Each structure stands twice: as structure tokens, then as C-alpha cells.
mmCIF file of C-alpha atoms in Angstrom:
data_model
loop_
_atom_site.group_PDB
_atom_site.id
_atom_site.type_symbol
_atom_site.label_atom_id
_atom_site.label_comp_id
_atom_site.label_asym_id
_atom_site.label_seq_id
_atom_site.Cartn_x
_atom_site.Cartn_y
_atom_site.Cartn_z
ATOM 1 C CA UNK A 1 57.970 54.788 263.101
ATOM 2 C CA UNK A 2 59.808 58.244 263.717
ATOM 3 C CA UNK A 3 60.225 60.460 260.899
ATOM 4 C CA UNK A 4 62.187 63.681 260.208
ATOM 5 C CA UNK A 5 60.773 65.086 256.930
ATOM 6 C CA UNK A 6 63.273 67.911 254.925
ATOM 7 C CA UNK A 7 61.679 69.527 252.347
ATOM 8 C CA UNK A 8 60.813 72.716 250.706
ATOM 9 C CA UNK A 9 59.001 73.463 247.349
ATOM 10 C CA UNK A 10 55.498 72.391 245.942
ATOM 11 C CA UNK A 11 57.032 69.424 244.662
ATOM 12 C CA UNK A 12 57.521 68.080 248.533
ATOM 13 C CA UNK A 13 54.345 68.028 249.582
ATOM 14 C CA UNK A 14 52.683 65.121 248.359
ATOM 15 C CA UNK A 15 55.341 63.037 249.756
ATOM 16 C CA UNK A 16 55.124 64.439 253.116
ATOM 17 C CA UNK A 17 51.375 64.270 252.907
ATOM 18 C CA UNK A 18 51.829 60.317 252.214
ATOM 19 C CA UNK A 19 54.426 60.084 255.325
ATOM 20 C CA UNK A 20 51.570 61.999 257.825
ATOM 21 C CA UNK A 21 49.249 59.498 256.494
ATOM 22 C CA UNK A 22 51.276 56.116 257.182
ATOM 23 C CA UNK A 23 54.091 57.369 259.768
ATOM 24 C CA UNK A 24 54.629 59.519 262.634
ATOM 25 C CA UNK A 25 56.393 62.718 261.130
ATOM 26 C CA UNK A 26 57.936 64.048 264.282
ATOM 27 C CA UNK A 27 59.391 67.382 262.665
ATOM 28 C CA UNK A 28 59.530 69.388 259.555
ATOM 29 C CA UNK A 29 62.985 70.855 258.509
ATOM 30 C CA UNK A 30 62.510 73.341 255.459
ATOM 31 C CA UNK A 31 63.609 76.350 254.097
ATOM 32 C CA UNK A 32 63.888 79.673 255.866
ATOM 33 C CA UNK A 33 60.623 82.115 254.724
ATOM 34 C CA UNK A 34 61.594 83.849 251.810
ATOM 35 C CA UNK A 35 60.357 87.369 249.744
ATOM 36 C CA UNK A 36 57.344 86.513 247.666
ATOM 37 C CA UNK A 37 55.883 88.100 244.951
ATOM 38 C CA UNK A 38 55.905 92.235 243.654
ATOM 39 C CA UNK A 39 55.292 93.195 247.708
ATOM 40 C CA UNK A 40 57.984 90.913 248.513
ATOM 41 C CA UNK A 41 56.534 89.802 251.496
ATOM 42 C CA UNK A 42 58.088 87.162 253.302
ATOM 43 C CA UNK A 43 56.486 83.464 252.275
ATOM 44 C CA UNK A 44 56.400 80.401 253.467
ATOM 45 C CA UNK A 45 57.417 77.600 251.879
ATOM 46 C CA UNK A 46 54.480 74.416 250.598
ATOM 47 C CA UNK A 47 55.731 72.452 252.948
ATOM 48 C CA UNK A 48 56.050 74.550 256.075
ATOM 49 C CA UNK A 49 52.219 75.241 255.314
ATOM 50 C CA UNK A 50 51.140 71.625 255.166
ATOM 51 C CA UNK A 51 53.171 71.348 258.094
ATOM 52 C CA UNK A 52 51.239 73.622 260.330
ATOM 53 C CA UNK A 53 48.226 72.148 259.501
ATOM 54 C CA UNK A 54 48.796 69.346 260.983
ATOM 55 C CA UNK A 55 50.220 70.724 264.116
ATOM 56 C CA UNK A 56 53.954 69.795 263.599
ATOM 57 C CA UNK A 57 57.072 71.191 264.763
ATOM 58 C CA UNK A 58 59.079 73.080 262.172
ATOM 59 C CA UNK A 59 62.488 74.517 261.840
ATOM 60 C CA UNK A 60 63.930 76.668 259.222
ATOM 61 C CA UNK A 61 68.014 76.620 259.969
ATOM 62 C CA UNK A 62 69.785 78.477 257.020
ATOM 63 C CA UNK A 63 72.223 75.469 257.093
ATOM 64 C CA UNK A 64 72.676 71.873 258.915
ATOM 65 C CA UNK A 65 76.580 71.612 258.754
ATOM 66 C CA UNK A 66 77.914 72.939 261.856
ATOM 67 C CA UNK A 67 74.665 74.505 263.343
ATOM 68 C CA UNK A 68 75.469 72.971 267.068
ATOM 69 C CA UNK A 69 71.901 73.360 267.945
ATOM 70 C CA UNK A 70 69.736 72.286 265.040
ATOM 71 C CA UNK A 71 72.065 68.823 265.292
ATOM 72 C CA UNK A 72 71.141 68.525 269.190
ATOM 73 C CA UNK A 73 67.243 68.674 268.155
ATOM 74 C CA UNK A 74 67.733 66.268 265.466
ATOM 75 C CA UNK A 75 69.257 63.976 268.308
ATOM 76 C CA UNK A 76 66.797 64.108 271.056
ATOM 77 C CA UNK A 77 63.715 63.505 268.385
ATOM 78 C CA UNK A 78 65.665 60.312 268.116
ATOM 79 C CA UNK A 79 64.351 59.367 264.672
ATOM 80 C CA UNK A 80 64.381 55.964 262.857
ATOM 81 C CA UNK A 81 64.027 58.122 259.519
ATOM 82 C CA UNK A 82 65.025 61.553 257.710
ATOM 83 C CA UNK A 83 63.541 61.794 254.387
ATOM 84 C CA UNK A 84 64.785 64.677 252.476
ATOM 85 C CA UNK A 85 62.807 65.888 249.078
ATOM 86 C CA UNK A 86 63.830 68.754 247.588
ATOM 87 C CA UNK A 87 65.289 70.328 250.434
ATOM 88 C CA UNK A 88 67.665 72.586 249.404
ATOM 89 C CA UNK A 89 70.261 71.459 251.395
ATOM 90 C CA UNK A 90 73.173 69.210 251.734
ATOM 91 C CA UNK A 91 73.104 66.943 254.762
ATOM 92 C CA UNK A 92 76.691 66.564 256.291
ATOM 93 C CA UNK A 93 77.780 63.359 257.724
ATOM 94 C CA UNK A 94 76.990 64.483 261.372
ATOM 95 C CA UNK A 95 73.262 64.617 260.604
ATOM 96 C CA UNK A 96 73.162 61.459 258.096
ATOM 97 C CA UNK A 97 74.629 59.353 261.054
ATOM 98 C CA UNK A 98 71.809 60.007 263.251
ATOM 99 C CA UNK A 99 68.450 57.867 262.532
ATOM 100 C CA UNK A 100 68.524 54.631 262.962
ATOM 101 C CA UNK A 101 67.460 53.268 259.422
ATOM 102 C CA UNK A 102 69.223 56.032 257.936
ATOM 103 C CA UNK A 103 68.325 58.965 255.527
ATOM 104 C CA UNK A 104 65.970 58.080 252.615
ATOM 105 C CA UNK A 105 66.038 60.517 249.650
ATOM 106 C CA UNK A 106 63.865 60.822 246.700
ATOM 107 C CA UNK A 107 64.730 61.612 243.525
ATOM 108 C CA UNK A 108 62.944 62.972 240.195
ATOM 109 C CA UNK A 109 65.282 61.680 237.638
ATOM 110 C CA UNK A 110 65.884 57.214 237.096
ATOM 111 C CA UNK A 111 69.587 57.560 238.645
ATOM 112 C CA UNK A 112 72.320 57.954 237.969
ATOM 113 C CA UNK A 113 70.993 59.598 235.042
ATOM 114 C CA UNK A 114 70.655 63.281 236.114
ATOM 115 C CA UNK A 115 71.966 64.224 239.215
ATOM 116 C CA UNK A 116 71.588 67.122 240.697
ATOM 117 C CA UNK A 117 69.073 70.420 240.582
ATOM 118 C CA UNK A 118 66.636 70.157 237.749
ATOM 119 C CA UNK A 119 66.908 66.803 236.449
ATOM 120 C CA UNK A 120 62.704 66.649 235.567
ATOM 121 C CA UNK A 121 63.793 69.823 233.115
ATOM 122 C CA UNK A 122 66.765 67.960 231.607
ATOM 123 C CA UNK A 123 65.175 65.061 230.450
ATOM 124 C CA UNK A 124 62.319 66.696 228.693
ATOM 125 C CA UNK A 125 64.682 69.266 226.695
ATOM 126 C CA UNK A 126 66.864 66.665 226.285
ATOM 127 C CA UNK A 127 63.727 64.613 224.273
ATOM 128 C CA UNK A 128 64.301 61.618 226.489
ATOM 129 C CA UNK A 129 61.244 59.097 226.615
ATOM 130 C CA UNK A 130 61.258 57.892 230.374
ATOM 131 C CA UNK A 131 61.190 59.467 232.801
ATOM 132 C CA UNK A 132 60.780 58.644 236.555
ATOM 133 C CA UNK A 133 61.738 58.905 240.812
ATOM 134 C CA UNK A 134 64.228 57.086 242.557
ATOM 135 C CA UNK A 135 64.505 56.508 246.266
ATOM 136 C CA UNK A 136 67.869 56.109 247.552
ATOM 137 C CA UNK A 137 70.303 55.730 250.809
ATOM 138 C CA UNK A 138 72.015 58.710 250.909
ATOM 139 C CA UNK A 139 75.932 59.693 251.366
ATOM 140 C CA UNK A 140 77.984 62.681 251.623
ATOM 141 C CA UNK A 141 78.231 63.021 247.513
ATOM 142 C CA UNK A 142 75.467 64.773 245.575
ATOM 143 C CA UNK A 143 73.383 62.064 244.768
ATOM 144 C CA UNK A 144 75.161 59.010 244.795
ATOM 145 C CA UNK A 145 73.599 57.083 247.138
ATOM 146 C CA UNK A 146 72.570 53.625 246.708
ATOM 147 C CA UNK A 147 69.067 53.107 245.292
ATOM 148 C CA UNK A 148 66.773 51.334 246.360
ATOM 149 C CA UNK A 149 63.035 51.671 244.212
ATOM 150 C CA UNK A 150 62.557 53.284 241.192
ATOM 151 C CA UNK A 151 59.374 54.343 239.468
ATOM 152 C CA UNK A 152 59.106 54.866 235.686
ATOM 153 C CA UNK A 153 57.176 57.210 234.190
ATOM 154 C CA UNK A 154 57.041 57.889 229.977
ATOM 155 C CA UNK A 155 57.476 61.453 228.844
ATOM 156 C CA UNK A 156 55.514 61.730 225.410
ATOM 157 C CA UNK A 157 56.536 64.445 222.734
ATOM 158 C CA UNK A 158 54.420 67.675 223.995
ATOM 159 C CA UNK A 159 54.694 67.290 227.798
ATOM 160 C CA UNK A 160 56.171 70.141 229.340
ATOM 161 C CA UNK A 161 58.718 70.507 232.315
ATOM 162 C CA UNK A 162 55.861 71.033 234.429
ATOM 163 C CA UNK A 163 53.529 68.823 233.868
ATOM 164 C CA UNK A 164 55.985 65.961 233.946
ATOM 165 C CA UNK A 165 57.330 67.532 237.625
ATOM 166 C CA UNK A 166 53.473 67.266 239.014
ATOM 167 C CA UNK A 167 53.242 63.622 237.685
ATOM 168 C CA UNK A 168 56.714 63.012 239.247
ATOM 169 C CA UNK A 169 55.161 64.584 242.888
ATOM 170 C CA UNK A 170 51.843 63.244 242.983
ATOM 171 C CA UNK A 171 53.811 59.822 242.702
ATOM 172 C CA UNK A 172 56.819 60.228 244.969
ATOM 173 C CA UNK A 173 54.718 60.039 248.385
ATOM 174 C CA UNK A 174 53.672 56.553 247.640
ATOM 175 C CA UNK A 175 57.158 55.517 246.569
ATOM 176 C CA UNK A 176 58.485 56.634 249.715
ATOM 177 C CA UNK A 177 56.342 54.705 251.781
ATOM 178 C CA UNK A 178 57.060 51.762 250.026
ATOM 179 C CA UNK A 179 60.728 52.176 250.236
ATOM 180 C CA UNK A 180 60.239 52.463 254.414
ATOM 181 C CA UNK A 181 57.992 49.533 254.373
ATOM 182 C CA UNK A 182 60.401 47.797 252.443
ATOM 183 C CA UNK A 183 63.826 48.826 254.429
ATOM 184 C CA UNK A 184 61.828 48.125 257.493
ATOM 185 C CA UNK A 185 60.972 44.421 256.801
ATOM 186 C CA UNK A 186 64.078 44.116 254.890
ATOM 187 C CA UNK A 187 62.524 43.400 251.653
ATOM 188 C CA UNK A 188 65.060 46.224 249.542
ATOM 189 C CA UNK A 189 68.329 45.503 248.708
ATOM 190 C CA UNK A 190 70.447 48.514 248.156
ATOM 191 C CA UNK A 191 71.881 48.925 244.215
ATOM 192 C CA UNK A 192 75.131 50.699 244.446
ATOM 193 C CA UNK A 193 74.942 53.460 241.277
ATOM 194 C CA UNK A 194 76.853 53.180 238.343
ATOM 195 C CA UNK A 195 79.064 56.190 237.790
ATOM 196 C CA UNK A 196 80.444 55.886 234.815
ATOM 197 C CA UNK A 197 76.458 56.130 233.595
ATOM 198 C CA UNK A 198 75.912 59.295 235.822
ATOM 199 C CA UNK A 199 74.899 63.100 234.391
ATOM 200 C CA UNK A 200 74.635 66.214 236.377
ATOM 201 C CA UNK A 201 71.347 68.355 235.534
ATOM 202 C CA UNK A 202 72.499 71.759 236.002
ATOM 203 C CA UNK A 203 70.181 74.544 237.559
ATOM 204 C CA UNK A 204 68.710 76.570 235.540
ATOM 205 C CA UNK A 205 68.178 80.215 235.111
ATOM 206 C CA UNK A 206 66.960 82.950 232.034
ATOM 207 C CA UNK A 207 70.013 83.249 231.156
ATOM 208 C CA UNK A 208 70.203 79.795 228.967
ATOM 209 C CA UNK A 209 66.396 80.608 228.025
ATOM 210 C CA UNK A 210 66.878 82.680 224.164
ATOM 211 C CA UNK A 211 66.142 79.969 221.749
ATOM 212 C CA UNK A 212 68.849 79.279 218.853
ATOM 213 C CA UNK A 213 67.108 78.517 215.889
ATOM 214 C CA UNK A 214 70.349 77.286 213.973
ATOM 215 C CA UNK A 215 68.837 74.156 216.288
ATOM 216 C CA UNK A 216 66.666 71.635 214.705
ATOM 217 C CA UNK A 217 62.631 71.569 215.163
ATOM 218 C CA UNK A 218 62.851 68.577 217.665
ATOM 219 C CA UNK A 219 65.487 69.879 219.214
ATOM 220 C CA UNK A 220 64.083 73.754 220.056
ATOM 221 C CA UNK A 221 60.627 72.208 220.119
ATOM 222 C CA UNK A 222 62.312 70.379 223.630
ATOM 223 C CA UNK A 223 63.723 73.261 224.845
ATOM 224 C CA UNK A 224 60.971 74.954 225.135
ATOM 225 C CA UNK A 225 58.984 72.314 226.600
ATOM 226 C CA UNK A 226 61.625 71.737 228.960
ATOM 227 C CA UNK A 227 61.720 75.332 230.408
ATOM 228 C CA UNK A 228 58.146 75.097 230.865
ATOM 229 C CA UNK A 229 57.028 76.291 233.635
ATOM 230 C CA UNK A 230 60.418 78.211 234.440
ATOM 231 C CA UNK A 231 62.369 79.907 233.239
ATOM 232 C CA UNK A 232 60.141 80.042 229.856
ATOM 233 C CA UNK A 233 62.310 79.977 226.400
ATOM 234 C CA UNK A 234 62.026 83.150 224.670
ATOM 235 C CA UNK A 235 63.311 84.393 221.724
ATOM 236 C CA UNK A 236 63.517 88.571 220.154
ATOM 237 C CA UNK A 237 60.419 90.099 217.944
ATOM 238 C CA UNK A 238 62.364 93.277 216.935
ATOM 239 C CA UNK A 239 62.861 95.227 220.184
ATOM 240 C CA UNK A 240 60.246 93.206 222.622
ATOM 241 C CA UNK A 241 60.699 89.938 223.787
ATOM 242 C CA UNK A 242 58.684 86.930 223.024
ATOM 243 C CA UNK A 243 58.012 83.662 225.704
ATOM 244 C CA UNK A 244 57.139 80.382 223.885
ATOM 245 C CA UNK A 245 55.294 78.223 225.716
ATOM 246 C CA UNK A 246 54.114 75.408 223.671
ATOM 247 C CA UNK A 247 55.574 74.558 219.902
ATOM 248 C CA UNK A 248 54.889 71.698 217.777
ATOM 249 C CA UNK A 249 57.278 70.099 214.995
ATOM 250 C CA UNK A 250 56.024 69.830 211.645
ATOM 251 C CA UNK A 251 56.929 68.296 207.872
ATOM 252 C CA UNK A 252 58.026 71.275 206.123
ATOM 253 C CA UNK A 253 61.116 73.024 205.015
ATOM 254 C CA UNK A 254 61.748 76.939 203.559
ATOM 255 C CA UNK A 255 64.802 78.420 201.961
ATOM 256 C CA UNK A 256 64.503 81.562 204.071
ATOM 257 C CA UNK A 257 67.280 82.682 207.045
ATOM 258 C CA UNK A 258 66.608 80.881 210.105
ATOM 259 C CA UNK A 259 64.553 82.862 212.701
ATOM 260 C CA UNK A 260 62.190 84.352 209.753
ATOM 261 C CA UNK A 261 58.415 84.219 210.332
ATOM 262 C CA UNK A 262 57.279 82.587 207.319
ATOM 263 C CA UNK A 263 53.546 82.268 208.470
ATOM 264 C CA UNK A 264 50.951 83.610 210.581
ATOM 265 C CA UNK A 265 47.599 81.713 210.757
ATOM 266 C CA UNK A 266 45.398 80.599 214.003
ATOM 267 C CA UNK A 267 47.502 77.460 213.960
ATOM 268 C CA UNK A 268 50.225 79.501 215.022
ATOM 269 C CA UNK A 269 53.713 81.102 213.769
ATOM 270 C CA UNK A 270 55.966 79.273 211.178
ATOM 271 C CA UNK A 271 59.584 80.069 212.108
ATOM 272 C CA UNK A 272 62.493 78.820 210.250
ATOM 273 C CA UNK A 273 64.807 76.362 211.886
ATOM 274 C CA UNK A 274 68.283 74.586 211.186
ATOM 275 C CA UNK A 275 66.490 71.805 209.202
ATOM 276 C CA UNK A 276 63.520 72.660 208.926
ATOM 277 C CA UNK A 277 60.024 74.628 210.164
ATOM 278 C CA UNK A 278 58.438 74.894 213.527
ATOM 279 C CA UNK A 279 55.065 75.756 214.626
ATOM 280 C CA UNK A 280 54.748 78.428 217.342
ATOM 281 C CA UNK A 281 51.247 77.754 219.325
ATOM 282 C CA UNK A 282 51.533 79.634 222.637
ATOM 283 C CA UNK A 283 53.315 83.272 223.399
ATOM 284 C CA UNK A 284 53.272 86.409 225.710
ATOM 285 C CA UNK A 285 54.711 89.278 225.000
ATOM 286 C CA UNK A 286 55.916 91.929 227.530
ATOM 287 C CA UNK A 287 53.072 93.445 229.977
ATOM 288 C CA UNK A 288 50.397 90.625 228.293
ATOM 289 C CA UNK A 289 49.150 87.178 229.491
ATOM 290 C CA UNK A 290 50.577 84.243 227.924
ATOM 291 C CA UNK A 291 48.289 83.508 224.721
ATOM 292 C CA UNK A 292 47.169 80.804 221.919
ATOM 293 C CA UNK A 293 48.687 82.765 218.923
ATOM 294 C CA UNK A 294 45.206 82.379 217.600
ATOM 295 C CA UNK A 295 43.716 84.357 220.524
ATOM 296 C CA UNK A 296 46.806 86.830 220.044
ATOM 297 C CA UNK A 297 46.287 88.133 216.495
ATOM 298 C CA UNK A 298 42.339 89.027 216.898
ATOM 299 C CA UNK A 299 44.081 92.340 218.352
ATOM 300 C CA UNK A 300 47.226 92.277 217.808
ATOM 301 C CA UNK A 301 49.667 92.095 214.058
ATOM 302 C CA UNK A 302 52.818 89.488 213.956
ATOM 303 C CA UNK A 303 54.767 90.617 210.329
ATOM 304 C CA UNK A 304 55.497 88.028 208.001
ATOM 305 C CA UNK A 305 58.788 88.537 207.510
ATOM 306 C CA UNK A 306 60.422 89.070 210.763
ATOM 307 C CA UNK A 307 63.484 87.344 211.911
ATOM 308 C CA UNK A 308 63.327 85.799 215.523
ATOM 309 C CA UNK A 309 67.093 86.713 217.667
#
């Protein structure tokens, strides 16, 4: 069994470690080296590393669709698979038309539900309870392809963004395999999506980060969750900015302007909210590690008083 793996971020990896194990992964297509860190030195991506480990060819074309020779290689691998995970790309029709069981994708999101770039982040500030990957034939349209396994995963009330995308990785190599096994002894049949049912999960960026607390407590409590790891939710102490990284709804209600500080304890900051009080357990402020508000004020003084922007 000839496979093409395209991938690019951490996320990838597992799955193309499960397809080394099982398959013959014939090349690696991923992501041109990018600047990394304050040296902005050029990086390789996860997936390019794993791939040199294990000795196999990789390319790094800035784009598939009309790239003459990246098309030709593709060709003369002659493979009975691409599987694409987190790419980064679009695959045209030229390049989707060449292996002969077709292009497998997978997906961190149940489909249709949350199509599209961050669909693991969308689900978790949108307080959904499921979670989960799909693998799926893919087309020409943003992920619309037919699906073919899916893999459920609950999302409880205080997982973050990232901890649900590791669950979600460590998971999707094994659900790939499956799907391959499956295709190849013709044990899948295909479920064409619904879309009428389908939601696009916008990318994110820090713009959308700076919390509203006209919002309820559930519903800022899964913002910030959701936009942990990146891009962080963050809201204005005076002049500096302040990341939250980990909240927690509570029973209790104030009278005060939304945004005030009503409470500073080693449990954490009360801050008013639209209907009612949320607790404030994890922060960093400018030029400082991200810390347990506990840990925080042994050094440092939050005012009772202040009104989060």
C-alpha cells in the first residue's frame, strides 16, 4: 500500500506516525520552512522532522495547483493513497485524480459541523459537549467530502482548546488506518454530508481575543477556554494587558458595572459579568510567565475595584 502523506503542524504527526507503522509512506508533502521564534530562524515543520527520521522523501511546494512539476512527482510515485491532515493547502482536481483509492482526509470537527480552519477551537468556545475526527473522501469544496468514519470524543466544561486538539491527534492516526483498511476491503460506505447542517469555523487571530464581559459566565468562561493555547483571551487592567488562561463559573451575582474586580483571594479574581460572576484562576501579564492568581499576588497587588476593558 502506497501512500502520499500532506501534512504540516504538530497536530499531523501522530497520524503519519500510525501510516509509517502500517503502510508504505512513499513521500511527505508539507509546508515550506518557515521563521521561528525571536531569531526568526527558518523552522521546520513537525512533520517534515518525523519525516526525516525515517528516511523519507519530502517536498515543500508553496502551492499544488498548477506547479507542473510537483504534479509529475506525484504521478510517477504512483500512489494508491494521499492522506492530507492539516496541510495547509487546497488540493485541486489535477492532484485529487491521481491515486488510485483516492485522497483520504481527516478531520478534527464530527462533519459537517465545523468546516474549515479551527473547528477543535469552535466547539469548545462554543460550549459544545462532543467533540470528535472525521475521515472523509475528499472533493474540490472545502470540506465537503463524503465521510466515511467518525470518532467521538466528549468535551467536559474546563477543557481547553488545546488539550481537546492533542486528544483529537493522538487519536486521528488510528482512525486513518482504519478508514484505509476499511476502503481497501470495501467494508466503508461513503455518507454524502448534509449541508444544510454544515458551519464554517473561521481562523482565528488576537484580534477576536479581548473578552466582552456584557457576555454571560458560561459563555466568556468558553471563550477563554477555547483560545487556549492560541491566541489566549485577554482582557485590559488599566494600561497593561491581562491573558486569561483558565476561568471557572460560579453561583454568585453583584450589582457592580460589568468588568469590576469585586474580589481578590488565592482562589482567584471575581469579575463581574452580564448575569452574573466569574472566577479568574490563571493570568500573565506583560513581560511575566503565565500564573495561578494565587502564585501572582505573593508579589504582586490586583485593586479591588478595577474595571476589566
Amino acid at each position: 500500500m502506497k501512500i502520499i502523506f500532506m501534512g504540516t503542524p504538530e497536530f499531523s504527526v501522530p497520524s503519519l506516525s500510525a501510516l509509517i507503522d502500517e503502510f508504505e509512506v512513499s513521500a511527505v508533502f508539507t509546508q515550506p520552512d518557515r521563521p521561528k521564534g525571536r531569531g526568526k530562524k527558518l523552522a521546520m515543520s513537525p512533520v517534515k522532522e518525523l519525516a526525516i527520521n525515517f528516511n523519507i522523501p519530502v517536498y515543500q511546494p508553496l502551492k499544488l495547483k498548477n506547479n507542473i512539476e510537483m504534479i509529475e512527482i506525484i504521478k510517477n510515485i504512483k500512489p494508491d493513497f494521499i492522506v492530507v491532515v492539516a496541510f495547509g493547502q487546497i488540493l485541486p482536481k489535477e492532484v485529487l485524480d491521481i491515486p488510485k483509492c483516492g485522497c483520504i482526509n481527516l478531520h478534527a470537527s464530527l462533519l459537517p459541523k465545523y468546516r474549515g480552519a479551527a473547528p477543535i477551537n469552535w466547539s469548545v468556545i462554543n460550549g459544545d459537549s462532543k467533540s470528535g475526527n472525521t475521515t472523509m473522501k475528499m472533493d474540490v469544496g472545502l470540506d465537503t467530502g463524503d465521510m466515511l468514519l467518525t470518532e467521538e470524543v466528549d468535551i467536559t466544561s474546563e477543557i481547553t482548546a488545546g488539550e481537546l486538539h492533542d486528544i483529537l491527534s493522538s487519536g486521528g492516526g488510528q482512525l486513518l488506518v482504519k478508514t484505509i483498511n476499511g476502503i481497501v476491503n470495501n467494508t466503508i460506505k461513503p455518507v454524502k454530508q448534509e449541508n444544510e447542517m454544515s458551519s464554517y469555523a473561521a481562523k482565528l487571530g488576537k484580534e477576536m481575543a479581548n473578552i466582552d464581559w456584557k457576555c454571560s459566565s458560561s459563555d466568556i468562561h468558553n471563550f477563554i477556554r477555547g483560545l487556549n493555547a492560541w491566541p489566549i483571551a485577554y482582557t485590559h487592567y488599566e494600561n497593561a494587558v491581562m491573558k486569561i488562561y483558565r476561568s471557572k463559573v460560579i453561583e454568585e451575582l453583584s450589582d457592580k458595572k460589568v468588568g469590576t474586580i469585586i474580589e481578590v483571594s488565592k482562589e482567584g479574581l471575581k469579575v463581574v459579568t452580564g448575569n452574573g460572576v466569574l472566577l479568574i484562576e490563571e493570568i500573565q501579564f506583560p513581560g511575566k510567565k503565565p500564573l495561578k492568581v494565587k502564585d501572582y499576588i505573593i508579589g504582586n497587588k490586583i485593586e479591588i475595584g478595577i474595571i476589566l476593558i
